[in-house]
One Martini backbone bead per residue (centre of mass of N, CA, C, O) as a GRO file, in nm:
protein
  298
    1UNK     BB    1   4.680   9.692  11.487
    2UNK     BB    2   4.927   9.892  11.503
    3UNK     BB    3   5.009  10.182  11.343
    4UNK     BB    4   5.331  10.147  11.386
    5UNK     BB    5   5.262   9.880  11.244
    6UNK     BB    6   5.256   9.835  10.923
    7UNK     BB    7   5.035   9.713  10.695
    8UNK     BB    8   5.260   9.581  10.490
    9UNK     BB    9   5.410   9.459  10.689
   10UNK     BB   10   5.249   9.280  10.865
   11UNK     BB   11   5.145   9.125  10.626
   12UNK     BB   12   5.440   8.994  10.600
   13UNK     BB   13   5.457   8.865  10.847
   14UNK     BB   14   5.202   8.668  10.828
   15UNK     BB   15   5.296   8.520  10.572
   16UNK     BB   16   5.504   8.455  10.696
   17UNK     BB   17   5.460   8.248  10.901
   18UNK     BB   18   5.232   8.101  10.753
   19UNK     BB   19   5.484   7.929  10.577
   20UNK     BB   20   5.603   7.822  10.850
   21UNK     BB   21   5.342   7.674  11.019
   22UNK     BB   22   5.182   7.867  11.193
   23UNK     BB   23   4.974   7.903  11.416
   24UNK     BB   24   4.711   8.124  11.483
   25UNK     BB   25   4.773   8.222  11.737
   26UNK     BB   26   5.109   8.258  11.681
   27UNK     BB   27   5.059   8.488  11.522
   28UNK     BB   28   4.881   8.654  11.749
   29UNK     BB   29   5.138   8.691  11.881
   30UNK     BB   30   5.373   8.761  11.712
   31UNK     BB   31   5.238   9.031  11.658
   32UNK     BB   32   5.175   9.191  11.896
   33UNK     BB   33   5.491   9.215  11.996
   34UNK     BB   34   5.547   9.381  11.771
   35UNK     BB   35   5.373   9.620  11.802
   36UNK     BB   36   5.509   9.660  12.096
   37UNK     BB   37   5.750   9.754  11.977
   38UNK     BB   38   5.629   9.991  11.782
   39UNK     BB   39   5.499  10.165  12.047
   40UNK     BB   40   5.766  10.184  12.205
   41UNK     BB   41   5.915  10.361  12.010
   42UNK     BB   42   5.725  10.507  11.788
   43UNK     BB   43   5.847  10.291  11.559
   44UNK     BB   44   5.919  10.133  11.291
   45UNK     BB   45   6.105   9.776  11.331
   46UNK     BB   46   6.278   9.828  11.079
   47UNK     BB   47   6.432  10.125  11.215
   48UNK     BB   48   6.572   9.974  11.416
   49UNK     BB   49   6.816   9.897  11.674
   50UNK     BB   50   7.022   9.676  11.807
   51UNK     BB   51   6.979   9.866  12.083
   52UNK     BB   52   6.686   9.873  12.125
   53UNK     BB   53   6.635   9.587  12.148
   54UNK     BB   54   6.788   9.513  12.370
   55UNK     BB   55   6.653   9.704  12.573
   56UNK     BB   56   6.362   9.558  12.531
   57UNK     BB   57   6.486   9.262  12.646
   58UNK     BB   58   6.529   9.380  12.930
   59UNK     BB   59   6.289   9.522  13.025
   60UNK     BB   60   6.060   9.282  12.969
   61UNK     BB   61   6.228   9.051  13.153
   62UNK     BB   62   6.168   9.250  13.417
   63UNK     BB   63   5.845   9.212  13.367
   64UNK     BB   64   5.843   8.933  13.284
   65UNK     BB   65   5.771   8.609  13.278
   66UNK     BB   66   5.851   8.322  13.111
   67UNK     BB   67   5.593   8.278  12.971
   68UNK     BB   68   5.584   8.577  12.823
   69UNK     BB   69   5.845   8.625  12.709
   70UNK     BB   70   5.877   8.391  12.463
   71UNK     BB   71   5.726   8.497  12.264
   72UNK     BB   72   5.905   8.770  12.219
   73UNK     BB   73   6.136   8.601  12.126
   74UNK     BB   74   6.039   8.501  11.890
   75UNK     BB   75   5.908   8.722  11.735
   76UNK     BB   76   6.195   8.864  11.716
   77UNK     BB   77   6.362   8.642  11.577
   78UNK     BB   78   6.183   8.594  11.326
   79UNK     BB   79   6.170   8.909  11.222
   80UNK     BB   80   6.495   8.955  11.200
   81UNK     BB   81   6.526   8.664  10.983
   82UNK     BB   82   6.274   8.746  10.796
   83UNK     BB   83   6.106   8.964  10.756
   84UNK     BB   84   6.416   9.189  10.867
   85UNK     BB   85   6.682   9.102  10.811
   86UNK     BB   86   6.954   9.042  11.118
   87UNK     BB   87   7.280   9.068  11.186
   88UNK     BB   88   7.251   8.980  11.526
   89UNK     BB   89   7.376   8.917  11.879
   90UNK     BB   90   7.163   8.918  12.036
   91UNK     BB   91   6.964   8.751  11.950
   92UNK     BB   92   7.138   8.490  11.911
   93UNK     BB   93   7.183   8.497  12.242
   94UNK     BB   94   6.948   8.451  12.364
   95UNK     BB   95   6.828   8.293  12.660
   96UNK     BB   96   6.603   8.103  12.858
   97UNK     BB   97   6.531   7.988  13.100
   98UNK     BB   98   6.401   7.688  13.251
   99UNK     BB   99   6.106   7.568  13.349
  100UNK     BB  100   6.024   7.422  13.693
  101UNK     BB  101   5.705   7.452  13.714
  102UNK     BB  102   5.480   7.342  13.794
  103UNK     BB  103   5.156   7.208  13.737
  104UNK     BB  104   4.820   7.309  13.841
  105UNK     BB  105   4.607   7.097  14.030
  106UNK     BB  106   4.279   6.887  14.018
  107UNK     BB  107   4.085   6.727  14.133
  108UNK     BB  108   3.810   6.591  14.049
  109UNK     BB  109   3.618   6.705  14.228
  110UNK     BB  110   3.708   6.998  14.143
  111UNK     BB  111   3.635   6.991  13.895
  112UNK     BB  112   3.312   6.914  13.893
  113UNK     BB  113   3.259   7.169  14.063
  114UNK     BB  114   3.339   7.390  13.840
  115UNK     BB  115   3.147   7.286  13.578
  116UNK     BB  116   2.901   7.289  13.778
  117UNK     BB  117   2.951   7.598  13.817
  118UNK     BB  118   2.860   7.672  13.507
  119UNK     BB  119   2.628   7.849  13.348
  120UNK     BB  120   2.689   7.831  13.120
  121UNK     BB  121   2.650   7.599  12.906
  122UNK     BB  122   2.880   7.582  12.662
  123UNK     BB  123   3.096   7.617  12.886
  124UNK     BB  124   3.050   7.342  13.027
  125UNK     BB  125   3.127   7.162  12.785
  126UNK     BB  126   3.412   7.250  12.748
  127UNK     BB  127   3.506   7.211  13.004
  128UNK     BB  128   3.457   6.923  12.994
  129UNK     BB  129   3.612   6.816  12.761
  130UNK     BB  130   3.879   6.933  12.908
  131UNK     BB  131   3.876   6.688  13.083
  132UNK     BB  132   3.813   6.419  12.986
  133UNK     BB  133   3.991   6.482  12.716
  134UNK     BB  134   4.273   6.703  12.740
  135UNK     BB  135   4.223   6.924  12.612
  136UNK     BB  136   4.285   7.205  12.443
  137UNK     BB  137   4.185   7.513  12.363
  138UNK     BB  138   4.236   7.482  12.047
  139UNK     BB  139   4.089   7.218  12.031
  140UNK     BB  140   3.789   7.292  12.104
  141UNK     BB  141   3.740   7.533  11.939
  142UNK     BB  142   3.777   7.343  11.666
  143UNK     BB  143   3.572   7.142  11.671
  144UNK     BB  144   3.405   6.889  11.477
  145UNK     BB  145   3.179   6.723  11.415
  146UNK     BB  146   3.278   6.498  11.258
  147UNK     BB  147   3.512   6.431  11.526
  148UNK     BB  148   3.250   6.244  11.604
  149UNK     BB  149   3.289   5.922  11.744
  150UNK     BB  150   3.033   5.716  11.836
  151UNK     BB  151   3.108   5.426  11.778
  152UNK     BB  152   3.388   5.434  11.910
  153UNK     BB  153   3.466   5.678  12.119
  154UNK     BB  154   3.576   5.923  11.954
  155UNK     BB  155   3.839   6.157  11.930
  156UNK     BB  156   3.926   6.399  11.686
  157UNK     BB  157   4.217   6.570  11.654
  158UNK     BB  158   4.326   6.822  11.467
  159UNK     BB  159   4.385   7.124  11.578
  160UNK     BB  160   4.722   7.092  11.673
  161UNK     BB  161   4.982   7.087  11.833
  162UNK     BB  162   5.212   7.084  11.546
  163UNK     BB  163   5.010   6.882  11.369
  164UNK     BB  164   4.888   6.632  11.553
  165UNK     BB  165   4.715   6.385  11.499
  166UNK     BB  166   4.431   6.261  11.716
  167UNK     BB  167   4.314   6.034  11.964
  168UNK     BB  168   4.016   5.999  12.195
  169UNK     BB  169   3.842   5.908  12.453
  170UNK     BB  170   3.466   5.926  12.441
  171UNK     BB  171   3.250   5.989  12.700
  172UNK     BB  172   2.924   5.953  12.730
  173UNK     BB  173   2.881   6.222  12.875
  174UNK     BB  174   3.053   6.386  12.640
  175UNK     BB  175   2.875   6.338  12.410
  176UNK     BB  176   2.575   6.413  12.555
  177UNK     BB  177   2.691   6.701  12.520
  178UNK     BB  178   2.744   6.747  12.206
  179UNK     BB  179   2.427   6.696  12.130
  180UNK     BB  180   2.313   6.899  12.270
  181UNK     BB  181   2.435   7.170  12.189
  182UNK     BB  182   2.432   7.124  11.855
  183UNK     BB  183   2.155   7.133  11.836
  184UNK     BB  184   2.124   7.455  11.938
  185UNK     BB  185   2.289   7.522  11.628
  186UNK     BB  186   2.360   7.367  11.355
  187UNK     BB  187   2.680   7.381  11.292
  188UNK     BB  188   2.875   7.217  11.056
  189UNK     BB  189   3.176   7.359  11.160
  190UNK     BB  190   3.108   7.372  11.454
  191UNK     BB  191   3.076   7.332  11.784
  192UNK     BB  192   3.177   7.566  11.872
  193UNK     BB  193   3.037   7.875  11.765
  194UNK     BB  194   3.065   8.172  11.729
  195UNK     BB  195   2.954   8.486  11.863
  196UNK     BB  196   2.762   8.723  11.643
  197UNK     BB  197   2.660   9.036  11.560
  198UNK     BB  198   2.391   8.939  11.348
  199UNK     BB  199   2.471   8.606  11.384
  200UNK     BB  200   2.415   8.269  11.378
  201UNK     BB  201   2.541   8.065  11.480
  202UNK     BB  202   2.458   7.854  11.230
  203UNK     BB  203   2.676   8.089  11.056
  204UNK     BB  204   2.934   8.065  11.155
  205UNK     BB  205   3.267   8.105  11.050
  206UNK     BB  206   3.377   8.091  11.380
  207UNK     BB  207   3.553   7.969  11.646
  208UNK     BB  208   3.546   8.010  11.971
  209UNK     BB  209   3.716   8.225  12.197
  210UNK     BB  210   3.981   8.229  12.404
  211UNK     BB  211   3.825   8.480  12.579
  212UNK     BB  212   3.563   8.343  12.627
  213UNK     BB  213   3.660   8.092  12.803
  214UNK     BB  214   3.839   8.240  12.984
  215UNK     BB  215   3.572   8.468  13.069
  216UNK     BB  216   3.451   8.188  13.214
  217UNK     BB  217   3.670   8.091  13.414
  218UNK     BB  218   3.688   8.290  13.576
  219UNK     BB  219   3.397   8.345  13.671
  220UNK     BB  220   3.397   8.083  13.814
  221UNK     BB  221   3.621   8.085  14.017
  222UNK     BB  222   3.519   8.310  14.161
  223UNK     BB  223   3.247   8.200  14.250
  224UNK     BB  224   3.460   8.016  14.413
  225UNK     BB  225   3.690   8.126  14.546
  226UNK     BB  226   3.977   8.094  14.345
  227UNK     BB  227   4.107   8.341  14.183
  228UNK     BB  228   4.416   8.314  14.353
  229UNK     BB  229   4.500   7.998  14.216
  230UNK     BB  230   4.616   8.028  13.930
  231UNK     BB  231   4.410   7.900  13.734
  232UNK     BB  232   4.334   7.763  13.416
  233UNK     BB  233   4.224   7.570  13.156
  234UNK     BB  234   4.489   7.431  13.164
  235UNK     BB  235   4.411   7.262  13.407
  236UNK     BB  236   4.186   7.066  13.280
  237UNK     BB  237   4.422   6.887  13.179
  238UNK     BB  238   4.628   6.810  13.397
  239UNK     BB  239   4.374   6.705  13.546
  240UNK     BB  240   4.370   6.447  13.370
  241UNK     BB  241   4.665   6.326  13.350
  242UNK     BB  242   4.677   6.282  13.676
  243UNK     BB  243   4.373   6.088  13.665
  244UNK     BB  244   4.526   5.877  13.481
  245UNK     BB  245   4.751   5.790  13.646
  246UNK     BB  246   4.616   5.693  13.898
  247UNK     BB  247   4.424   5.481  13.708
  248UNK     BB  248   4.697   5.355  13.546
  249UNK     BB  249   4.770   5.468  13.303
  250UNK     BB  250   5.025   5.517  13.071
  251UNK     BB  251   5.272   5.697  12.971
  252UNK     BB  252   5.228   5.620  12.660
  253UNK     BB  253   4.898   5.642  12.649
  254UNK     BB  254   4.946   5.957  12.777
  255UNK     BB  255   5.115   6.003  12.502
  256UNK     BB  256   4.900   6.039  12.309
  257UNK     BB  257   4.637   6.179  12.430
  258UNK     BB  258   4.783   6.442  12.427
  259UNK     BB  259   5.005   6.474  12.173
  260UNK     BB  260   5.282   6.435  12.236
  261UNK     BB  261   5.632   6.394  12.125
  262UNK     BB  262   5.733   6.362  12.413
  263UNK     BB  263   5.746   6.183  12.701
  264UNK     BB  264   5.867   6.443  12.893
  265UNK     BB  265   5.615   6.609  12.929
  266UNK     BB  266   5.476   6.383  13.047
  267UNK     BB  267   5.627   6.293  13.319
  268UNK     BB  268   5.564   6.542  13.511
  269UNK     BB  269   5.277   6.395  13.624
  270UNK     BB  270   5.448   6.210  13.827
  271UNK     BB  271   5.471   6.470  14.020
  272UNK     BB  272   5.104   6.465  14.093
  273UNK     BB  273   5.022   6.218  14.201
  274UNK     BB  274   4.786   6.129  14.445
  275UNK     BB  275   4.900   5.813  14.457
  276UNK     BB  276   5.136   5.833  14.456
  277UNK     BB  277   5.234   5.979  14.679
  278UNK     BB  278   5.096   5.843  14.927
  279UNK     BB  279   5.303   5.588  14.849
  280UNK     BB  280   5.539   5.748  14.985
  281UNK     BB  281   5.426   5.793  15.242
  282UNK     BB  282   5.425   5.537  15.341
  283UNK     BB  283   5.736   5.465  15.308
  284UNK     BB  284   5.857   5.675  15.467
  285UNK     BB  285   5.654   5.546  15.715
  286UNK     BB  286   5.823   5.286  15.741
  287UNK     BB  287   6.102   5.370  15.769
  288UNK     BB  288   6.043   5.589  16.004
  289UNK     BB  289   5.911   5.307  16.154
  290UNK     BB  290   6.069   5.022  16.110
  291UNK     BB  291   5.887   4.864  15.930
  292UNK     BB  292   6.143   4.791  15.776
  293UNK     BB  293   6.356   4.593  15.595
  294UNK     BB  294   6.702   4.657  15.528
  295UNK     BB  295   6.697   4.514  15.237
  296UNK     BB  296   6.400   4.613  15.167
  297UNK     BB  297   6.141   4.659  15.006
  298UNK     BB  298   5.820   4.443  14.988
   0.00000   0.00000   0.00000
């Protein structure tokens, strides 16, 4: 935490968010948020003022994608309704439109390619677990022994977005590659844990970090010369969504595997699948050279 950010302060805001039922990540970026904001003016942001903030937030606006700004609206309108309340109508005017990109996706050659050129075990089976089983970054990360049900062929995620427990199918390759890996360090508490300096995996208190997956990730697209493609480990689930629904599976029992809340998150993927795209082309293709007759397709 930055200096300018008061240790009582950050405190108090990292217990409300606590209390709001914030995700250990999202408590880790809106504070964050707030450090840098304390930074930016060299003053803690408390003594702030609502045309400072709103400098702030336009300042930002110009610097970051839509996807990165989202944090730090949030980190402020939080902290400044509970942690600092200040009744400003700039913060309550605040308002991003949504954003309307594709996420981007790897057909499954591709992933298995990925996978497969991963050189770190632990981090080719995390690889495999977020594409088999469609886990987000956060959910694999959290895994426990416990939590694979070797009898019935599922995982249960636990720690995850909303705080929505679920299950999925677990693939019998990728059972057999968590009990590889578990073997090599039988911790009791997480199925992949943090490496830590001076203390053996077989006793991490944590587990494995969100930036060693990153830099792991990164690696590999390096590595085979991706780097500019735009992936992240979250197109690993994406591309797992896309992989079920060409397979046939419904839209409702894919919103149920990925953890959604909603239908219309889930929706999204049928605008990327493989099969389904084909047989439009294939459509289109049958229209303009006539092959269909006038009353509609047969």
């Amino acid at each position: 935490m930055l200096t300018r950010f008061h240790s009582d302060l950050a405190k108090r805001f990292r217990e409300d968010l606590l209390l709001s039922g914030k995700q250990p990540s999202t408590i880790a970026c809106y504070r964050n948020a707030i450090a840098h904001l304390a930074e930016h003016f060299a003053c803690s942001p408390e003594k702030l003022s609502e045309a400072q903030v709103r400098q702030y937030v336009l300042l930002r606006r110009q610097q970051l994608q839509l996807g990165s700004m989202r944090p730090i609206v949030g980190a402020l309108k939080f902290f400044f309704r509970v942690t600092v309340p200040r009744d400003w109508p700039t913060l309550q005017a605040v308002r991003l439109p949504k954003s309307n990109t594709l996420p981007k996706v790897l057909v499954p050659e591709r992933c298995w390619q990925l996978i497969d050129a991963t050189v770190a075990p632990h981090l080719q089976v995390i690889f495999r677990a977020m594409y088999s089983c469609g886990l987000r970054g956060v959910d694999v990360r959290h895994l426990r022994p416990q939590d694979v049900d070797a009898d019935r062929m599922m995982l249960r995620v636990c720690t995850t977005k909303g705080h929505r427990q679920r299950e999925v199918p677990l693939p019998q390759a990728t059972l057999d590659a968590f009990r590889a890996h578990w073997a090599t360090h039988r911790n009791p508490n997480w199925l992949f844990p943090a490496t830590q300096r001076n203390t053996p995996a077989s006793k991490a208190d944590q587990p494995i970090s969100a930036k060693t997956i990153q830099r792991g990730f990164t690696k590999v697209t390096e590595s085979l010369g991706w780097q500019d493609s735009g992936l992240t480990p979250h197109t690993l689930r994406h591309s797992y969504a896309t992989a079920m629904l060409d397979a046939g599976v419904s839209l409702k029992v894919l919103q149920g595997y990925l953890g959604h809340k909603n239908l219309q998150a889930t929706e999204v993927y049928l605008h990327l699948t493989r099969l389904g795209d084909e047989r439009g082309r294939q459509i289109v293709a049958q229209i303009m050279n006539g092959d269909v007759a006038e009353q509609g397709l047969s």
